[in-house]
Tab-separated table of C-alpha atoms and ligand atoms in Angstrom:
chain	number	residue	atom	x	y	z
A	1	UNK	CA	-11.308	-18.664	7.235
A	2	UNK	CA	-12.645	-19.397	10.344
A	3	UNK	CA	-10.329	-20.585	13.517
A	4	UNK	CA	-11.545	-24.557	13.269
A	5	UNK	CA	-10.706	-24.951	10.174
A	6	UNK	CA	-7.516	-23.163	9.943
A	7	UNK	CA	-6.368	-25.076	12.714
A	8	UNK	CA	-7.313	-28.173	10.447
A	9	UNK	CA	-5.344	-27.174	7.852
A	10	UNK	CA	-2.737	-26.475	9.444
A	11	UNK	CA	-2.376	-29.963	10.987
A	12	UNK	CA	-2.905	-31.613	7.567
A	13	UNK	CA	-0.412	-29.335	6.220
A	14	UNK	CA	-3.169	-27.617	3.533
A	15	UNK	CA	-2.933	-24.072	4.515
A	16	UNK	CA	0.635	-23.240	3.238
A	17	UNK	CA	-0.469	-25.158	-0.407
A	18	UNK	CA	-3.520	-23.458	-0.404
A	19	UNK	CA	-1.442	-19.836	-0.089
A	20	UNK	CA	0.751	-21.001	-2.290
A	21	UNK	CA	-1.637	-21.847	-5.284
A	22	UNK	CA	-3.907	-19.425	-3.908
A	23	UNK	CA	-7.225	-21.158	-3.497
A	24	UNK	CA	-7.515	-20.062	-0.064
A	25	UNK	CA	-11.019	-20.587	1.111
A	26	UNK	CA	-11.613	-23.716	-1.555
A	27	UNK	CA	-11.194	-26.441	1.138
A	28	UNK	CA	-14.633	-26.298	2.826
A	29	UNK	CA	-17.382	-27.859	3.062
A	30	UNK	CA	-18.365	-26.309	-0.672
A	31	UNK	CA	-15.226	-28.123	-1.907
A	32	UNK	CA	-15.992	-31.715	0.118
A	33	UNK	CA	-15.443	-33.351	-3.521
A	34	UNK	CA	-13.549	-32.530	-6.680
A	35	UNK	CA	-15.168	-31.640	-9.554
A	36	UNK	CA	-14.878	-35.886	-10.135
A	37	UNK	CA	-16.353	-36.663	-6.792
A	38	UNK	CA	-18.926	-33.957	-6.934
A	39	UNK	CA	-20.816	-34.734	-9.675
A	40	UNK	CA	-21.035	-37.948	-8.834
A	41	UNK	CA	-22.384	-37.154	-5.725
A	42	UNK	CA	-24.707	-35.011	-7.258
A	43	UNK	CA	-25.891	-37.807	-9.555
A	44	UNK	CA	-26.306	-40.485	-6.429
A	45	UNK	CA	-27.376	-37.795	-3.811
A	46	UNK	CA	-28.629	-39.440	-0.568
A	47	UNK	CA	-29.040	-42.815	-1.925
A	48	UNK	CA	-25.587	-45.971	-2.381
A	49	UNK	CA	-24.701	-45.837	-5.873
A	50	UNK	CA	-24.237	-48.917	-8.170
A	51	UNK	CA	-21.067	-50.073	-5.734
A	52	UNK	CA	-23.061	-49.742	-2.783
A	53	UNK	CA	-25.702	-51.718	-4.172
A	54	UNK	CA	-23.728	-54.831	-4.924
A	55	UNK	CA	-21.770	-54.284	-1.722
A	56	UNK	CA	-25.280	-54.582	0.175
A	57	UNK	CA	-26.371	-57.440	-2.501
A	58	UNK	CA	-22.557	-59.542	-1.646
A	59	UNK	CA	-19.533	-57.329	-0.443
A	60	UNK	CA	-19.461	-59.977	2.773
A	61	UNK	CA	-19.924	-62.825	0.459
A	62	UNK	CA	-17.849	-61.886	-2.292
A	63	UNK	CA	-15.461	-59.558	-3.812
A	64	UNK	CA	-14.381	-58.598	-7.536
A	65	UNK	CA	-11.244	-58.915	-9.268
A	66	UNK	CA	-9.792	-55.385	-10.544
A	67	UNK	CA	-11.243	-56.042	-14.150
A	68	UNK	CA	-14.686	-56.643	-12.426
A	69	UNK	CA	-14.480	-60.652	-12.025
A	70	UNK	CA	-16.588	-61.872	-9.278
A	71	UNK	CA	-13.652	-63.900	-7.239
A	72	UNK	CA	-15.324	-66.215	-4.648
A	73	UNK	CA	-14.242	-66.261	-1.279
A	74	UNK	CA	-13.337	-69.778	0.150
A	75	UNK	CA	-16.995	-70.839	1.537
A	76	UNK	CA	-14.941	-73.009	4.266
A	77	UNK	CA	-13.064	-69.626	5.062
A	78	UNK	CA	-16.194	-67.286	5.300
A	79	UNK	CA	-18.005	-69.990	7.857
A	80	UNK	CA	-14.715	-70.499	9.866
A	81	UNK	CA	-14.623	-66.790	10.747
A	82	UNK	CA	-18.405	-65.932	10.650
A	83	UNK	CA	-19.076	-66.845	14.960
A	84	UNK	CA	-15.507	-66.069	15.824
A	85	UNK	CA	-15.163	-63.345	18.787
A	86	UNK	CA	-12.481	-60.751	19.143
A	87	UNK	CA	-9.986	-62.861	20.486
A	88	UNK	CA	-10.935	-66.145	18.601
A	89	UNK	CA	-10.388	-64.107	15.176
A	90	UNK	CA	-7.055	-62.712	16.428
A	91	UNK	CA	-5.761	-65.927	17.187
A	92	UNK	CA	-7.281	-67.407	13.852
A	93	UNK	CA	-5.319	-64.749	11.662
A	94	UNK	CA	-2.112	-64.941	13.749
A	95	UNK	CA	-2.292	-68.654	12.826
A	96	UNK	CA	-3.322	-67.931	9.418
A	97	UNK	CA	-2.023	-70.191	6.361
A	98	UNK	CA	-4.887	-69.467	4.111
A	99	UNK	CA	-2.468	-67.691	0.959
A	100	UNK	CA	0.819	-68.055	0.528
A	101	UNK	CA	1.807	-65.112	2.222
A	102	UNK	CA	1.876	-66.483	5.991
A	103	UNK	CA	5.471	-67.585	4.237
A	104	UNK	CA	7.044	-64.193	3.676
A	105	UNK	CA	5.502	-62.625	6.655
A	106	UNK	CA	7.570	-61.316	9.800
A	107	UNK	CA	3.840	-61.390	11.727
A	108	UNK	CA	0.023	-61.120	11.035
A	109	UNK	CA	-1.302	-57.427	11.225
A	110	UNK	CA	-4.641	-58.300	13.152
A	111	UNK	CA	-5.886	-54.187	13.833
A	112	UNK	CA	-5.332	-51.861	16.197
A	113	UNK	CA	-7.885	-49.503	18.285
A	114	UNK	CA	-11.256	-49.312	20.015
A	115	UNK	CA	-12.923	-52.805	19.997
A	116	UNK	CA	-16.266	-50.618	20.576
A	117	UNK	CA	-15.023	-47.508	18.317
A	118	UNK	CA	-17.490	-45.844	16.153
A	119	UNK	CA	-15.041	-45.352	13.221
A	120	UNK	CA	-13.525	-48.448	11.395
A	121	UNK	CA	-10.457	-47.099	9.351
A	122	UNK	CA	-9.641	-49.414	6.298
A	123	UNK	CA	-6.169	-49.701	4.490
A	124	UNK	CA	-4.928	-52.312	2.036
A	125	UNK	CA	-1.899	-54.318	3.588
A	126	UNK	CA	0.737	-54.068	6.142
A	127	UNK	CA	4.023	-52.390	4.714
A	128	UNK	CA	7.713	-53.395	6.242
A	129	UNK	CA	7.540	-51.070	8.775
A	130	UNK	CA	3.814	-52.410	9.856
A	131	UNK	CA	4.646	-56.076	9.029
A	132	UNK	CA	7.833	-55.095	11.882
A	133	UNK	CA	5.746	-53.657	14.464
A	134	UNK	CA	2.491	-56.050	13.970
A	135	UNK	CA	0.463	-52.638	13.847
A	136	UNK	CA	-1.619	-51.447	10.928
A	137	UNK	CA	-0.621	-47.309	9.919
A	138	UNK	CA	2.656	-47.006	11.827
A	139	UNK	CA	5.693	-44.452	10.105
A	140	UNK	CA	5.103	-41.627	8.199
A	141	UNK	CA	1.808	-42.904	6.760
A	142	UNK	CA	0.833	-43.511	10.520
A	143	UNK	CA	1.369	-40.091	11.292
A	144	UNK	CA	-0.032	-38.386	9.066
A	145	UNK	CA	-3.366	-40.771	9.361
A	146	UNK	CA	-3.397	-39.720	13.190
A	147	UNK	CA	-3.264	-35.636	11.968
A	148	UNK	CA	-5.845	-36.815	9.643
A	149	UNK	CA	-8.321	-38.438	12.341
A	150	UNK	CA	-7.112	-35.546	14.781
A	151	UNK	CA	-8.177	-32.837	11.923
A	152	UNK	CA	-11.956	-34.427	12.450
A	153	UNK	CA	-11.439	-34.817	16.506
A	154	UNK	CA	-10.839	-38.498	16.730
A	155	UNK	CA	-7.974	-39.719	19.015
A	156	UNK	CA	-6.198	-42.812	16.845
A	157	UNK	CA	-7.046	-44.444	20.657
A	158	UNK	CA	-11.130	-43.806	19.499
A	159	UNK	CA	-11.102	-45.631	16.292
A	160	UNK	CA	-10.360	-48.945	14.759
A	161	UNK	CA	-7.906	-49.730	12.025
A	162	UNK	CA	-7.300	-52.606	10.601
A	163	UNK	CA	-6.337	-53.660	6.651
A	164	UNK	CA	-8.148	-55.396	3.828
A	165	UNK	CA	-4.707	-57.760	4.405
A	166	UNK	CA	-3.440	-59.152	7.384
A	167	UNK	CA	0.203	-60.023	5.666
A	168	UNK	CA	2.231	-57.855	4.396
A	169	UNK	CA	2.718	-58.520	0.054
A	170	UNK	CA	6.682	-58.715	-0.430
A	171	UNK	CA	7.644	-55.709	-1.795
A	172	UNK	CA	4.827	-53.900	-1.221
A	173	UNK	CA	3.394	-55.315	-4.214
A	174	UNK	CA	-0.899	-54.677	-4.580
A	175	UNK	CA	-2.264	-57.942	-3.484
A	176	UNK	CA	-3.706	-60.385	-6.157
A	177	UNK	CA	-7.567	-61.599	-5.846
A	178	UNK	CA	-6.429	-64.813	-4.228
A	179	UNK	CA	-4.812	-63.039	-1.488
A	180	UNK	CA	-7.651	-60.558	-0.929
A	181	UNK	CA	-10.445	-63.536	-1.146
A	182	UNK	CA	-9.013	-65.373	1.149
A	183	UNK	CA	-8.144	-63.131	3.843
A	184	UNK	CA	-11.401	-60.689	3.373
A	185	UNK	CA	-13.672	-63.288	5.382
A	186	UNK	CA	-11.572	-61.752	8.595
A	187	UNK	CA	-12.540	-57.918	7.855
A	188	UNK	CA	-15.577	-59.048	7.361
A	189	UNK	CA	-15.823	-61.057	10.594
A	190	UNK	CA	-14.183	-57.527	12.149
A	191	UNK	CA	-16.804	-55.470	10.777
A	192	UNK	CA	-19.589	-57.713	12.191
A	193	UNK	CA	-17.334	-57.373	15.904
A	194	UNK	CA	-17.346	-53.677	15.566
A	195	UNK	CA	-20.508	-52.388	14.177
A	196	UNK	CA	-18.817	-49.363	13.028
A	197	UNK	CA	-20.875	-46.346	12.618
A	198	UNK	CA	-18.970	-45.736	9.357
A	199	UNK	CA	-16.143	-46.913	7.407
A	200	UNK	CA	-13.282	-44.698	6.244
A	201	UNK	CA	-11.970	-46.322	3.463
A	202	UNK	CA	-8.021	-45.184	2.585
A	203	UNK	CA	-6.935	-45.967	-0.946
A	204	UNK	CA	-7.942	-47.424	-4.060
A	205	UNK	CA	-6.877	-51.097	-3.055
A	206	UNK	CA	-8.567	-51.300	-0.188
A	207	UNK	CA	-12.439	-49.292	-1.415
A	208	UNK	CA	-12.580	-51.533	-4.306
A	209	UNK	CA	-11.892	-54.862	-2.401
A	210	UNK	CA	-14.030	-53.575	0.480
A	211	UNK	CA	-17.220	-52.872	-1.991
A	212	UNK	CA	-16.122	-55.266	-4.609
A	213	UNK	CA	-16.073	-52.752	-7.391
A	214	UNK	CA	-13.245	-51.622	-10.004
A	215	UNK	CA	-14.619	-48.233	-10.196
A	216	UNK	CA	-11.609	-45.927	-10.217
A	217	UNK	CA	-10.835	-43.961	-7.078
A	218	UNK	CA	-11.637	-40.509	-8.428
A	219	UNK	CA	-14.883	-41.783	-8.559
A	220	UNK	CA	-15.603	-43.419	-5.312
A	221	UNK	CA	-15.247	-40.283	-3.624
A	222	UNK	CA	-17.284	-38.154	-2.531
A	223	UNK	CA	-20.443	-40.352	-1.793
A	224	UNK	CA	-21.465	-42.536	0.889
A	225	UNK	CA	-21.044	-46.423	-0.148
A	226	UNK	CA	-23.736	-48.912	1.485
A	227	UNK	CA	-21.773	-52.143	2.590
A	228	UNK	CA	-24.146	-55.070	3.144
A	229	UNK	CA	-25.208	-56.361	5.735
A	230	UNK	CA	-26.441	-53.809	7.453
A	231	UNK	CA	-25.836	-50.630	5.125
A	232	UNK	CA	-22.483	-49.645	6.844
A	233	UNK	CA	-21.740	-46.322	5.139
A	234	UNK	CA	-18.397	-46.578	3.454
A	235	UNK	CA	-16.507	-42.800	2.614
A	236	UNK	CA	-13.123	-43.721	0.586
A	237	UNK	CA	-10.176	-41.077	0.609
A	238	UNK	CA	-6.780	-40.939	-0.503
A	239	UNK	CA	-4.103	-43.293	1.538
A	240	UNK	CA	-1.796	-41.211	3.541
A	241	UNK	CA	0.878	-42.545	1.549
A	242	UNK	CA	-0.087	-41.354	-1.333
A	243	UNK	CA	-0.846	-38.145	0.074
A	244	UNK	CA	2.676	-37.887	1.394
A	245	UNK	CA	3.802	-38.444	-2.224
A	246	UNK	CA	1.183	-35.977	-3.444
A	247	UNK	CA	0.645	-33.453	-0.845
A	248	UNK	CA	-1.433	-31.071	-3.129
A	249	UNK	CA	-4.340	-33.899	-3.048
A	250	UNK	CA	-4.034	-32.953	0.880
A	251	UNK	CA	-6.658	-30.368	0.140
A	252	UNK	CA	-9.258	-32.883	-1.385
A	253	UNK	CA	-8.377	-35.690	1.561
A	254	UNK	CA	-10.131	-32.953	4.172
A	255	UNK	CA	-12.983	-32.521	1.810
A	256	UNK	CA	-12.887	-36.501	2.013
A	257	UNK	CA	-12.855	-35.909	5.759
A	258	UNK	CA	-15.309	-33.318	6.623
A	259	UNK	CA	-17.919	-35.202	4.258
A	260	UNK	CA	-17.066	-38.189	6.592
A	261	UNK	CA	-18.165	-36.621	9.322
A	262	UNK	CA	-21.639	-35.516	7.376
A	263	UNK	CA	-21.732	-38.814	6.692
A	264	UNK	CA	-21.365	-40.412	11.032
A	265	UNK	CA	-23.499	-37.474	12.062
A	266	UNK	CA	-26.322	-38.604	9.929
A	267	UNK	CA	-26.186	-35.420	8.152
A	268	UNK	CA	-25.107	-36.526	4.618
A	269	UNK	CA	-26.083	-40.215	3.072
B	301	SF4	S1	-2.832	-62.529	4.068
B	301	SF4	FE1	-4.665	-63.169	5.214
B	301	SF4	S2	-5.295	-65.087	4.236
B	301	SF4	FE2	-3.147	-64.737	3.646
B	301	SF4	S3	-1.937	-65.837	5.199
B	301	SF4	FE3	-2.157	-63.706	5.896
B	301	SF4	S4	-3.934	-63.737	7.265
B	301	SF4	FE4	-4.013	-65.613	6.030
């Protein structure tokens, strides 16, 4: 094991699971993708699979229900947003009173980062602690997403983060399609802002309302997604929380990671 990447996996906490089940040496770049994500990047090798093809052919027009239902977003919403600048959209969401969940919120999670960052990080919806703070990926999630983005050299400060929901669902709850198509016109409108190099996408929530697919998580891994308009490659990982609940899956999260940064150095498509 070389000093990088033990370094690496020592800051995402990998090294003492990999001892432990004794896989040591599994977590390169031969093991970017589980068996899952690795044949299906074998089978869609350089080229966006059948999500990235209807994200270039609608994601910023439209997104899917979780049974595959095209749900339309508001046409008045999408051309409200579409010449908004930074601070135009900010004050547009803080404002916002599109779903009913401007009534349950504490305040609008806008983003957080680099307005000219390279990396766009996408979750799925503020949680209490987020919805408290009015910052997207704060607590333990939050910290373990910065030793994620550290493990690759990238400062939290360098990228952009921002949710597929600006309001936090009571409970926790996943959103519903309503929610998602009306408030997805302002990550589009985001995306257009930042002209991210790539996308990291965090969870299953937030990749399938991002490429508008119900393709299982397992399965969105692994490849790089093209997100219309302009072919924005999209990687999709594990959420941090769920890797705090699942810390064995840490192992295929830096996989996720390194193939990421294939993926922004123009090495891997
Ligand atoms: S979740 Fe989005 S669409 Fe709904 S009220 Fe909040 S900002 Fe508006």
């Amino acid at each position: 094991m070389d000093a990088r990447r033990a370094a690496v996996l020592r800051v995402l906490g990998v090294e003492r699971l990999e001892r432990r089940a004794g896989v040591a040496g599994a977590a390169g770049a031969a093991g970017a993708a589980d068996a899952a994500g690795a044949a299906d990047a074998a089978g869609a090798a350089g080229a966006a699979d059948a999500a990235g093809a209807a994200g270039a052919a609608g994601a910023a027009s439209a997104a899917r229900t979780r049974t595959g239902a095209p749900v339309a977003l508001a046409p008045p919403a999408q051309a409200a947003t579409a010449t908004l600048d930074w601070e135009g959209l900010a004050s547009a969401v803080a404002a916002c009173t599109r779903c009913a969940l401007h009534a349950t919120r504490t305040q609008t999670v806008f983003g957080v980062g680099d307005r000219a960052a390279e990396w766009l990080v996408v979750g799925e919806a503020p949680g209490a602690d987020e919805d408290l703070k009015g910052e997207p990926f704060v607590g333990r999630a939050g910290q373990l997403l910065n030793s994620m983005l550290r493990a690759i050299g990238l400062a939290r400060e360098r990228v952009y983060i921002a949710n597929v929901l600006k309001c936090r669902p009571p409970g926790n709850r996943d959103p519903t399609p309503q929610e998602t198509g009306c408030c997805l016109p302002y990550l589009h409108r985001q995306i257009a802002l930042l002209r991210p190099r790539i996308i990291l996408c965090v969870g299953r929530i937030a990749a399938q309302n991002l490429l508008g697919v119900d393709t299982p998580l397992a399965r969105l891994r692994g490849r790089a997604h093209a997100l219309a308009p302009l072919g924005t490659p999209v990687v999709v990982t594990y959420h941090p929380a769920y890797l705090l609940r699942a810390p064995g899956e840490k192992r295929k999260a830096w996989g996720d990671l390194e193939f990421a940064l294939e993926v922004a150095h123009g090495r891997r498509a």
